[in-house]
mmCIF file with all atom_site columns, C-alpha atoms in Angstrom:
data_model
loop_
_atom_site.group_PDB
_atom_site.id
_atom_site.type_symbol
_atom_site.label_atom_id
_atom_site.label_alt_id
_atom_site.label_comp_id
_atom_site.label_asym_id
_atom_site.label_entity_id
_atom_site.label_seq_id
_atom_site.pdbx_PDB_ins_code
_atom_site.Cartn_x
_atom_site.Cartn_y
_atom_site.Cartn_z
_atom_site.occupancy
_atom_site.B_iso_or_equiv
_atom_site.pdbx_formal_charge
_atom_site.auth_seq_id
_atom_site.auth_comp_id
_atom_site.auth_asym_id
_atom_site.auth_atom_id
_atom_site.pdbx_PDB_model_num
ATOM 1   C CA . UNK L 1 1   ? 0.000   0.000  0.000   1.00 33.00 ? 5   UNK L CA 1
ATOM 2   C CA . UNK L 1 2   ? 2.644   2.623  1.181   1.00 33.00 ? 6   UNK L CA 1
ATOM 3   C CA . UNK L 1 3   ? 4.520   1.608  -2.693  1.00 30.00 ? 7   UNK L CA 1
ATOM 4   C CA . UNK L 1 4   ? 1.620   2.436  -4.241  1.00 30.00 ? 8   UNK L CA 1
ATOM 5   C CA . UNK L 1 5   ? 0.644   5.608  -2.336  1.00 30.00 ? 9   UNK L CA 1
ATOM 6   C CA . UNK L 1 6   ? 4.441   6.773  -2.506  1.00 30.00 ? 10  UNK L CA 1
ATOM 7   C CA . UNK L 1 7   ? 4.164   6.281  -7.025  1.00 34.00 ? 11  UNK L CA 1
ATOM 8   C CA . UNK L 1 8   ? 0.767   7.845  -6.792  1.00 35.00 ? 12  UNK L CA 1
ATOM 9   C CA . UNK L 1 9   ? 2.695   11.375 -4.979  1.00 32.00 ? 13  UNK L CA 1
ATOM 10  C CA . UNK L 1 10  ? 5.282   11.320 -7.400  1.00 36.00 ? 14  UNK L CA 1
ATOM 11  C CA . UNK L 1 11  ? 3.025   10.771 -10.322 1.00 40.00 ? 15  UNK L CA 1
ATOM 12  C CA . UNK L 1 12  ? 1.376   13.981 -9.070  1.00 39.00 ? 16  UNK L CA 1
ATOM 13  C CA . UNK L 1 13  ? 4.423   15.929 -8.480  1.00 39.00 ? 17  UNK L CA 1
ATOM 14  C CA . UNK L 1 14  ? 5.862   15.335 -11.857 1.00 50.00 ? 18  UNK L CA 1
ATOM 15  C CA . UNK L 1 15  ? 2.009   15.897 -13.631 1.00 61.00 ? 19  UNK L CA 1
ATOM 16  C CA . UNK L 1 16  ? 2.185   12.336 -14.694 1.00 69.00 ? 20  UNK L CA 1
ATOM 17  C CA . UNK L 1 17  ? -1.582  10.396 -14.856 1.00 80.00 ? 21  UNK L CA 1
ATOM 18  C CA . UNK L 1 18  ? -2.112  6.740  -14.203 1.00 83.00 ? 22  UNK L CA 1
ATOM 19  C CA . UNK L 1 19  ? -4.017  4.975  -16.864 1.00 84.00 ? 23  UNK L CA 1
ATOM 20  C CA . UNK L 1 20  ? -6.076  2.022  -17.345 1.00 80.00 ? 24  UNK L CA 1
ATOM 21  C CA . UNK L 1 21  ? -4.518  1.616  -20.367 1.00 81.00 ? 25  UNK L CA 1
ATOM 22  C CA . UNK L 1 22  ? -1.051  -0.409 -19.325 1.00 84.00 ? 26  UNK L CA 1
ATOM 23  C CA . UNK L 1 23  ? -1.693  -3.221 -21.722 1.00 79.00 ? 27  UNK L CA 1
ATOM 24  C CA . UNK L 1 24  ? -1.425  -0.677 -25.248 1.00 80.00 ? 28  UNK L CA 1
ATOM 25  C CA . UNK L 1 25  ? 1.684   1.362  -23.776 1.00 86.00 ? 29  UNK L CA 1
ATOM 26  C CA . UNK L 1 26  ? 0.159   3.556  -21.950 1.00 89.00 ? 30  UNK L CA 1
ATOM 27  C CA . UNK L 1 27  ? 0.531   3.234  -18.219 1.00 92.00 ? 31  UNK L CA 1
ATOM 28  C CA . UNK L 1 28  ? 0.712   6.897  -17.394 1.00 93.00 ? 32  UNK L CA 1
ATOM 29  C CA . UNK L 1 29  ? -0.053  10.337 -19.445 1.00 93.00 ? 33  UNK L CA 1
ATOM 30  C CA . UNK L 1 30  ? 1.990   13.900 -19.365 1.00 93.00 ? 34  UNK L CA 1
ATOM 31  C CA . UNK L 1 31  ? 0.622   17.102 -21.106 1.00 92.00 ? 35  UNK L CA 1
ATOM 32  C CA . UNK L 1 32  ? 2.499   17.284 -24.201 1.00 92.00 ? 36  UNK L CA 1
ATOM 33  C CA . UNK L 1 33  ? 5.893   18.620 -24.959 1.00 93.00 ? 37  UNK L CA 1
ATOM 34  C CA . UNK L 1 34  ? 7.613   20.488 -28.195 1.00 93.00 ? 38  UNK L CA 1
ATOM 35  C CA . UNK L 1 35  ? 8.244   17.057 -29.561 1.00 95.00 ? 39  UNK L CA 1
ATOM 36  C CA . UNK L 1 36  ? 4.423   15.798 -29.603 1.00 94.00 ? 40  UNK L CA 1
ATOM 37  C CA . UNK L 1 37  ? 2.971   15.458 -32.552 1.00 92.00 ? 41  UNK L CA 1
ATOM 38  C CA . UNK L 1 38  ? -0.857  16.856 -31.907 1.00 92.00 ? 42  UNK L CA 1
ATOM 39  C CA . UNK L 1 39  ? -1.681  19.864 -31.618 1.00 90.00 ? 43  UNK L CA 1
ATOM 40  C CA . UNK L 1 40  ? -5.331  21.436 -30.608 1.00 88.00 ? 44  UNK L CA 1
ATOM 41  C CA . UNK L 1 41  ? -7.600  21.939 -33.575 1.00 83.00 ? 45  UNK L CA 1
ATOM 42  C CA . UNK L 1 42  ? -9.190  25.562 -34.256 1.00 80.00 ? 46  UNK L CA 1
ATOM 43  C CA . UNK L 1 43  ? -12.053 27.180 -35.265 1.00 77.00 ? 47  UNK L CA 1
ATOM 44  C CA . UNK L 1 44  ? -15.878 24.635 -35.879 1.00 74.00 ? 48  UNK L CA 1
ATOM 45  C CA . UNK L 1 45  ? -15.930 21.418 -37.606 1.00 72.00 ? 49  UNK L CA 1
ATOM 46  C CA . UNK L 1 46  ? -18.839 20.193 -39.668 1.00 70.00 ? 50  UNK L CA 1
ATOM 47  C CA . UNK L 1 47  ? -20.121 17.626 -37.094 1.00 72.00 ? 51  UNK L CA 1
ATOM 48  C CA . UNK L 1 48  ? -20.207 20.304 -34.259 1.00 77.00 ? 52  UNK L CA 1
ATOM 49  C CA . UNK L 1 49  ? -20.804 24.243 -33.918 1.00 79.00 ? 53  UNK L CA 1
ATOM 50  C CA . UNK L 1 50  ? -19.004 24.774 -31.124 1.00 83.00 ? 54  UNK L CA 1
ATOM 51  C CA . UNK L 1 51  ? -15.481 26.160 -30.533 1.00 83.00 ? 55  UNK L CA 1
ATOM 52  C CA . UNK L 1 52  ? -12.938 23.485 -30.502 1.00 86.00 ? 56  UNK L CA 1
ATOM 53  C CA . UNK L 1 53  ? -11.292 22.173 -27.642 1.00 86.00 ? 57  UNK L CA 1
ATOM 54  C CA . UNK L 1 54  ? -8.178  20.241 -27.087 1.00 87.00 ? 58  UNK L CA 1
ATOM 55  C CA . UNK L 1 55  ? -7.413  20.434 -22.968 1.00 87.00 ? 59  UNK L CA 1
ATOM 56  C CA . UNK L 1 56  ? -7.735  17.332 -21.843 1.00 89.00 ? 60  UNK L CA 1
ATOM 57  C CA . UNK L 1 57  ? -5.316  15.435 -24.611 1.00 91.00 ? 61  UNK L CA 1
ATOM 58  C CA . UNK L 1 58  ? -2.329  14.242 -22.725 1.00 93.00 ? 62  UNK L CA 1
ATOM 59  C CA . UNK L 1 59  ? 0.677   11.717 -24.205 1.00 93.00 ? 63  UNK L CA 1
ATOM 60  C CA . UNK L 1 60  ? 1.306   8.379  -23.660 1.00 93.00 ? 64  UNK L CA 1
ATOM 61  C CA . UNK L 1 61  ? 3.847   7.030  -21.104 1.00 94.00 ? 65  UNK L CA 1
ATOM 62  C CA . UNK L 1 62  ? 4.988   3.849  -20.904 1.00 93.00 ? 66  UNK L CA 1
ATOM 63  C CA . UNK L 1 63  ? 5.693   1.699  -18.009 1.00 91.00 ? 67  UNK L CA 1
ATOM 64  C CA . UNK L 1 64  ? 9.420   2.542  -18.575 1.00 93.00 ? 68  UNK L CA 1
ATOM 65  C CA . UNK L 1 65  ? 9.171   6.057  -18.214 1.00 93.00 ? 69  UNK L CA 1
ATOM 66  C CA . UNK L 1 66  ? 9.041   6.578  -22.522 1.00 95.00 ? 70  UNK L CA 1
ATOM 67  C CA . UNK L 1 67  ? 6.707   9.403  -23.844 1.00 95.00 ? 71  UNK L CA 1
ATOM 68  C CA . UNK L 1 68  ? 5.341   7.912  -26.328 1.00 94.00 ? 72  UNK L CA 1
ATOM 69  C CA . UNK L 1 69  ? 4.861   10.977 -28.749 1.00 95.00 ? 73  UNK L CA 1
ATOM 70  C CA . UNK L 1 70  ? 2.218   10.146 -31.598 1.00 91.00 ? 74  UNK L CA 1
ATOM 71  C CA . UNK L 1 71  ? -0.246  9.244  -28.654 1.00 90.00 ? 75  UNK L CA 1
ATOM 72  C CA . UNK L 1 72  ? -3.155  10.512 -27.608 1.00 89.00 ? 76  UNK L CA 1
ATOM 73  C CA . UNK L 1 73  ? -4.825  10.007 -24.357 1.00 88.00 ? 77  UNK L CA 1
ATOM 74  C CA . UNK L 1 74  ? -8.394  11.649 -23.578 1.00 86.00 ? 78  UNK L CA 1
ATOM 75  C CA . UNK L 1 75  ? -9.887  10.881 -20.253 1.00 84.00 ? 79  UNK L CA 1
ATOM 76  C CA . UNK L 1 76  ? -13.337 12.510 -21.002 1.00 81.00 ? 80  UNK L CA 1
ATOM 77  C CA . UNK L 1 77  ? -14.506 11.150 -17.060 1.00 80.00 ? 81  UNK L CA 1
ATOM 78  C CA . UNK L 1 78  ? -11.925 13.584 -15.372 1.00 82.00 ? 82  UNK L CA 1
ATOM 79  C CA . UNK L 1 79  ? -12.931 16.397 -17.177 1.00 85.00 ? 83  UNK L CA 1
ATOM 80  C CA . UNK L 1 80  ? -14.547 19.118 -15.324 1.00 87.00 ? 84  UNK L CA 1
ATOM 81  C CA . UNK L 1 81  ? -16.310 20.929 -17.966 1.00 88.00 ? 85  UNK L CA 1
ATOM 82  C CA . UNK L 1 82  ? -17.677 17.741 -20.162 1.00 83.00 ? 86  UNK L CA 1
ATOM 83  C CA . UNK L 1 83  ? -19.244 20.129 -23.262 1.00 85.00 ? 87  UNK L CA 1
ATOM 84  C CA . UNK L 1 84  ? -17.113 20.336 -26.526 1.00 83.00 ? 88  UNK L CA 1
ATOM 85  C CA . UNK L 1 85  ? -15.946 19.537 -29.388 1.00 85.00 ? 89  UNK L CA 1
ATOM 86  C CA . UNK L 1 86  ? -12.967 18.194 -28.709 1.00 87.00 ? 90  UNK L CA 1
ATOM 87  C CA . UNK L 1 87  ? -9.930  17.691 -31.691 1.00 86.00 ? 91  UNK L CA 1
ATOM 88  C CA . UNK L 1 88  ? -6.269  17.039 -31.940 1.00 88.00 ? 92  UNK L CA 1
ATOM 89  C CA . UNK L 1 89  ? -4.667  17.758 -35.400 1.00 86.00 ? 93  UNK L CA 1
ATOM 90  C CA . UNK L 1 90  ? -1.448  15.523 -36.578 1.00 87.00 ? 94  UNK L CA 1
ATOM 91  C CA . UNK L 1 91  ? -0.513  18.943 -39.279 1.00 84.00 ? 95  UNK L CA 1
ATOM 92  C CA . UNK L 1 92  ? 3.019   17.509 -39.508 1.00 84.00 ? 96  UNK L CA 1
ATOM 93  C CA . UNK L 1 93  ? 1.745   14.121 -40.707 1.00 82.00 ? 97  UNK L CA 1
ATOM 94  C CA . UNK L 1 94  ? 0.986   14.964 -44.128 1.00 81.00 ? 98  UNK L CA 1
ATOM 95  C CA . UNK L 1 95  ? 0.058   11.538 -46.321 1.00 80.00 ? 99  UNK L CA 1
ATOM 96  C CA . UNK L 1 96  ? -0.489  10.446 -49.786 1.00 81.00 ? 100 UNK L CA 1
ATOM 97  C CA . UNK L 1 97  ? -3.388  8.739  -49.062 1.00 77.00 ? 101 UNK L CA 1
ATOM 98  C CA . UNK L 1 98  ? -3.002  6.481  -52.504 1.00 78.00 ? 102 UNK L CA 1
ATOM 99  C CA . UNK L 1 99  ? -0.191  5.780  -51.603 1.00 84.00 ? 103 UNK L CA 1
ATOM 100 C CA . UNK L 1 100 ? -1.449  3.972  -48.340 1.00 83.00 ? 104 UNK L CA 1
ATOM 101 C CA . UNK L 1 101 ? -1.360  0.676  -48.030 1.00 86.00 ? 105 UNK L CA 1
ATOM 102 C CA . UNK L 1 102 ? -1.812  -0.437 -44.706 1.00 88.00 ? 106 UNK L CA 1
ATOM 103 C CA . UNK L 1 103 ? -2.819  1.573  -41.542 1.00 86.00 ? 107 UNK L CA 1
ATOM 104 C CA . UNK L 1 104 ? -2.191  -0.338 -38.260 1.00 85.00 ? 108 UNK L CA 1
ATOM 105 C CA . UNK L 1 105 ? -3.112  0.993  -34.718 1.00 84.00 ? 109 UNK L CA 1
ATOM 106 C CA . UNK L 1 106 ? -3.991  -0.628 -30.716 1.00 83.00 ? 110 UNK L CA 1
ATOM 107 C CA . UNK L 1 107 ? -6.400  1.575  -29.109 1.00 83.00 ? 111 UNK L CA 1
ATOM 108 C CA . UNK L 1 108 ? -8.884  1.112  -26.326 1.00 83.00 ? 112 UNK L CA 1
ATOM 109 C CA . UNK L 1 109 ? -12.639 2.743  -25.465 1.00 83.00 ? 113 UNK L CA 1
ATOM 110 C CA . UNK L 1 110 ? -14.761 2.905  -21.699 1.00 81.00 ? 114 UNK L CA 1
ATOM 111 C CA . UNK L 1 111 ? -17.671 4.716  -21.238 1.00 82.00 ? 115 UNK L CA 1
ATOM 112 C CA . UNK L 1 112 ? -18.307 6.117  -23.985 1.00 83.00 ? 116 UNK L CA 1
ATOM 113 C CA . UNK L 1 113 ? -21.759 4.548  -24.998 1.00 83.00 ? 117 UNK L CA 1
ATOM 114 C CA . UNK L 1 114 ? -23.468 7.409  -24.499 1.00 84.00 ? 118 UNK L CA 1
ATOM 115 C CA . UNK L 1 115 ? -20.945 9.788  -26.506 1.00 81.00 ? 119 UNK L CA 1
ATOM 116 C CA . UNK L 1 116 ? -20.774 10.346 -30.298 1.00 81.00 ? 120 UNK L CA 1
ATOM 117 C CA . UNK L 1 117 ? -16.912 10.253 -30.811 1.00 80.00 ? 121 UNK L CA 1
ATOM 118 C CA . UNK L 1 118 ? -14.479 9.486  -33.691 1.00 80.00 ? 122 UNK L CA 1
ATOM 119 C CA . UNK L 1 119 ? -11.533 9.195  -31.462 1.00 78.00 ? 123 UNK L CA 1
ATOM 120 C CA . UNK L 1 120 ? -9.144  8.401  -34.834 1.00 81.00 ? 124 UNK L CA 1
ATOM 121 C CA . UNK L 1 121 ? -10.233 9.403  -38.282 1.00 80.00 ? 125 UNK L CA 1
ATOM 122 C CA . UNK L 1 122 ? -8.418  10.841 -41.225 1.00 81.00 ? 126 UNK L CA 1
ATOM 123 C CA . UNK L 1 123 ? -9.885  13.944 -42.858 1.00 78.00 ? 127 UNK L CA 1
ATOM 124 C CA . UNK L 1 124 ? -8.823  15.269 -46.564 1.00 77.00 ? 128 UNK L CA 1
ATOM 125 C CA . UNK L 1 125 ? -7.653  18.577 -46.667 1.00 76.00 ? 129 UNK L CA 1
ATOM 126 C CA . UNK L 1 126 ? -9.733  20.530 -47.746 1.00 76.00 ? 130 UNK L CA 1
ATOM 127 C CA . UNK L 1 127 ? -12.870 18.469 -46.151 1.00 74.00 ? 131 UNK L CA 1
ATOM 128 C CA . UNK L 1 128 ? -15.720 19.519 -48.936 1.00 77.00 ? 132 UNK L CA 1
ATOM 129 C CA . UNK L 1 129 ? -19.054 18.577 -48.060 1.00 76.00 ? 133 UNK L CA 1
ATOM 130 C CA . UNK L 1 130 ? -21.636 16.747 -47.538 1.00 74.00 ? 134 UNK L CA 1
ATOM 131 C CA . UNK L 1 131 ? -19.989 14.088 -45.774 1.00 70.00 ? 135 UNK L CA 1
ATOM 132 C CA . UNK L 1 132 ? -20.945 11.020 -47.495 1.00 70.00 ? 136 UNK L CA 1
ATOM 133 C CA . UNK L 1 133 ? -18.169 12.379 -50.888 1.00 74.00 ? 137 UNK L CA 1
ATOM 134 C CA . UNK L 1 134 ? -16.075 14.286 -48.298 1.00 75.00 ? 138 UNK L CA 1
ATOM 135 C CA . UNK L 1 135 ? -12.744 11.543 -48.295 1.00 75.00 ? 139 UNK L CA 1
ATOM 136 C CA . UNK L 1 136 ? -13.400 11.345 -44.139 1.00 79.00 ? 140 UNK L CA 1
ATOM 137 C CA . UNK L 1 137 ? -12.219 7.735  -43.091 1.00 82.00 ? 141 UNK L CA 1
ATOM 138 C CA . UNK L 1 138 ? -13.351 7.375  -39.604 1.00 84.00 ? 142 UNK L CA 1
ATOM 139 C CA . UNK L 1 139 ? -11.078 4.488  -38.411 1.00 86.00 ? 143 UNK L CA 1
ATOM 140 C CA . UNK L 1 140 ? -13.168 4.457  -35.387 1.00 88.00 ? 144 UNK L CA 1
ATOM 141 C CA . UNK L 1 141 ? -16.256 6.212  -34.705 1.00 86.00 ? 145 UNK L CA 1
ATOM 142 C CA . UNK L 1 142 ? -19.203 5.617  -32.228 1.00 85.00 ? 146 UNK L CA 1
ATOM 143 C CA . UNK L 1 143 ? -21.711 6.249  -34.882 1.00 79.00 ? 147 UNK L CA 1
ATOM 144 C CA . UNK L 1 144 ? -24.995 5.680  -34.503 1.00 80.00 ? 148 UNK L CA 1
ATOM 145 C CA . UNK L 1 145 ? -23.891 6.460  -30.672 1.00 84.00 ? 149 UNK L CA 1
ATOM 146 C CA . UNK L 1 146 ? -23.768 3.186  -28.533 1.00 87.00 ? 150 UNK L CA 1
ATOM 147 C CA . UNK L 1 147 ? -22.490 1.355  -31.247 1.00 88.00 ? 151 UNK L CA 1
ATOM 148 C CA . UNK L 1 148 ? -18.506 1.730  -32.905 1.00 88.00 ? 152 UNK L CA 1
ATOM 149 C CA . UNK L 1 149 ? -18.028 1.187  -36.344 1.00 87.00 ? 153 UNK L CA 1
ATOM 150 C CA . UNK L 1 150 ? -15.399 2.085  -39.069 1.00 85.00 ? 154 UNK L CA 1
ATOM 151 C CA . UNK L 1 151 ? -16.247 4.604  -41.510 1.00 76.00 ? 155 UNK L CA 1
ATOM 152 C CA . UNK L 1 152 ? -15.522 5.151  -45.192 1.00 72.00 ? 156 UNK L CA 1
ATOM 153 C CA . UNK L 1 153 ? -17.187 8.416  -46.157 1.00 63.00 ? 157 UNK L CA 1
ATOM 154 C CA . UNK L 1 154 ? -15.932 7.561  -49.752 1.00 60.00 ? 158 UNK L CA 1
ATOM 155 C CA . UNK L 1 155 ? -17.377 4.371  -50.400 1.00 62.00 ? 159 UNK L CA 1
ATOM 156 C CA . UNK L 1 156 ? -16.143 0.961  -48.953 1.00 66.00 ? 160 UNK L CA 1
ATOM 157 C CA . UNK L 1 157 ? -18.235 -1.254 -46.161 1.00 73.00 ? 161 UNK L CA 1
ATOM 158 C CA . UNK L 1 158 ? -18.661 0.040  -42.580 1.00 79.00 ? 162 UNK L CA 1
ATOM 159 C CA . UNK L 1 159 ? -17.126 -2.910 -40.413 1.00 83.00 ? 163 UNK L CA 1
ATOM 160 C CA . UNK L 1 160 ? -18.918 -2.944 -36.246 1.00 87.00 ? 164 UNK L CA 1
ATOM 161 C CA . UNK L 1 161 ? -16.055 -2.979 -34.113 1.00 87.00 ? 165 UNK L CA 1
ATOM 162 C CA . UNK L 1 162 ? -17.115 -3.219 -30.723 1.00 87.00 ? 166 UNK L CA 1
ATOM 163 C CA . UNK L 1 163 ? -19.314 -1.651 -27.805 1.00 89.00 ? 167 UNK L CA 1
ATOM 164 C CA . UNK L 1 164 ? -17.726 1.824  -27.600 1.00 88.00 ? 168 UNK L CA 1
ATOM 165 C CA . UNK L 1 165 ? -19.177 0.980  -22.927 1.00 89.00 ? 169 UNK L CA 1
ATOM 166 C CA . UNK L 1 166 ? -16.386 -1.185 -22.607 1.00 88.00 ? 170 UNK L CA 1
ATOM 167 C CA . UNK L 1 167 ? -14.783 -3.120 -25.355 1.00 87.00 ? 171 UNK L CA 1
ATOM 168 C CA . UNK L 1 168 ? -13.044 -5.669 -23.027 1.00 86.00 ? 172 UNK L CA 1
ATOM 169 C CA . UNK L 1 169 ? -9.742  -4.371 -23.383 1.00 83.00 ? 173 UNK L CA 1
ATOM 170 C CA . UNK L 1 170 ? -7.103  -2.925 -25.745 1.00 83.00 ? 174 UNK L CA 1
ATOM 171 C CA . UNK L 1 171 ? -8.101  -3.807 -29.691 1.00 85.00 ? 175 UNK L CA 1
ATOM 172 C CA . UNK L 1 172 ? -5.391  -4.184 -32.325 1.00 85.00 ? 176 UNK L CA 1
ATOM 173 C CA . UNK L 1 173 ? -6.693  -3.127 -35.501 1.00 86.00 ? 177 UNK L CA 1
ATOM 174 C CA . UNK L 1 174 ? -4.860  -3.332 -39.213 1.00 88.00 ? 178 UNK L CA 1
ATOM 175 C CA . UNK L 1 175 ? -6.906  -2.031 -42.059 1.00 83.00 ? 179 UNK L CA 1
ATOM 176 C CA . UNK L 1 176 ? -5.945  -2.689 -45.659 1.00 81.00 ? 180 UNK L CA 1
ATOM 177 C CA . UNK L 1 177 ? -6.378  -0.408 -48.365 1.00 75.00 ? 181 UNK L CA 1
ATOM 178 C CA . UNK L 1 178 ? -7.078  -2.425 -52.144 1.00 71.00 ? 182 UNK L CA 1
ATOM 179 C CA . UNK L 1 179 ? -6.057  -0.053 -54.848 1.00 63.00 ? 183 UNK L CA 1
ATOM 180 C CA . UNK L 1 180 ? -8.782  0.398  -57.706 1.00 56.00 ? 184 UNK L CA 1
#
């Protein structure tokens, strides 16, 4: 007990967050430094008229100590104010998406049956609506909310992934892209 109360008043002092989230790399989050690759989104999206919001991302820590910089951690529970849109931007991470083959990523989901959420999605740039011809690939999205699909705004089959409640632990996911 005293172990785990003394790692719980470091954790604090250093602004380090236990996880549930061990199992995919992620035993502990820190807000994010120079080298981390998201950055808050600005200005409204088409699924939501509110200002964005990015203050409750955090990075990735792993049980060795390693930021893990291309992670993203939201903890939507802790969150005192609850109302947003909330969106991280990878700007950096600029792709050739026909020149994608493969897109592999772990990633876990609790409590959010009640939420609509596309915690990882790719979005053309620029997004041209209406969403069905807009390029969006959710690569996981609770929509209709309660449920957690993938998404293929461009054509291609939606594919259920899970119960976005609890999913029963960390998912693996690889997606392959057939060239027409």
């Amino acid at each position: 007990m005293r172990s785990f109360l003394l790692l719980i008043s470091s954790a604090i002092a250093q602004n380090i967050t236990l996880t549930p989230f061990a199992e995919v790399g992620c035993a502990s989050t820190r807000v994010g430094d120079a080298n981390w690759l998201w950055e808050t989104g600005a200005g409204t999206f088409q699924s939501c008229d509110m200002p964005v919001r990015g203050d409750i991302g955090s990075m990735c820590i792993d049980s060795n100590g390693h930021p893990d910089y291309t992670s993203l951690y939201v903890d939507l529970a802790s969150a005192p104010n609850k109302i947003g849109c909330f969106a991280w931007l990878a700007s950096s991470c600029i792709m050739d998406f026909r020149r994608v083959l493969r897109i592999e990523f772990d990633f876990d989901v609790k409590s959010c049956g009640s939420v609509w959420a596309a915690p990882l999605w790719i979005s053309p740039q620029p997004w041209d609506s209406p969403g069905p011809t807009s390029g969006e690939v959710d690569l996981v999205e609770a929509c209709p909310v309660g449920s957690l699909y993938t998404n293929f705004a461009t054509g291609g089959h939606e594919m259920p992934i899970g119960n976005p409640s609890d999913l029963g632990g960390p998912k693996h996911m690889i997606m392959r892209c057939r060239l027409a």
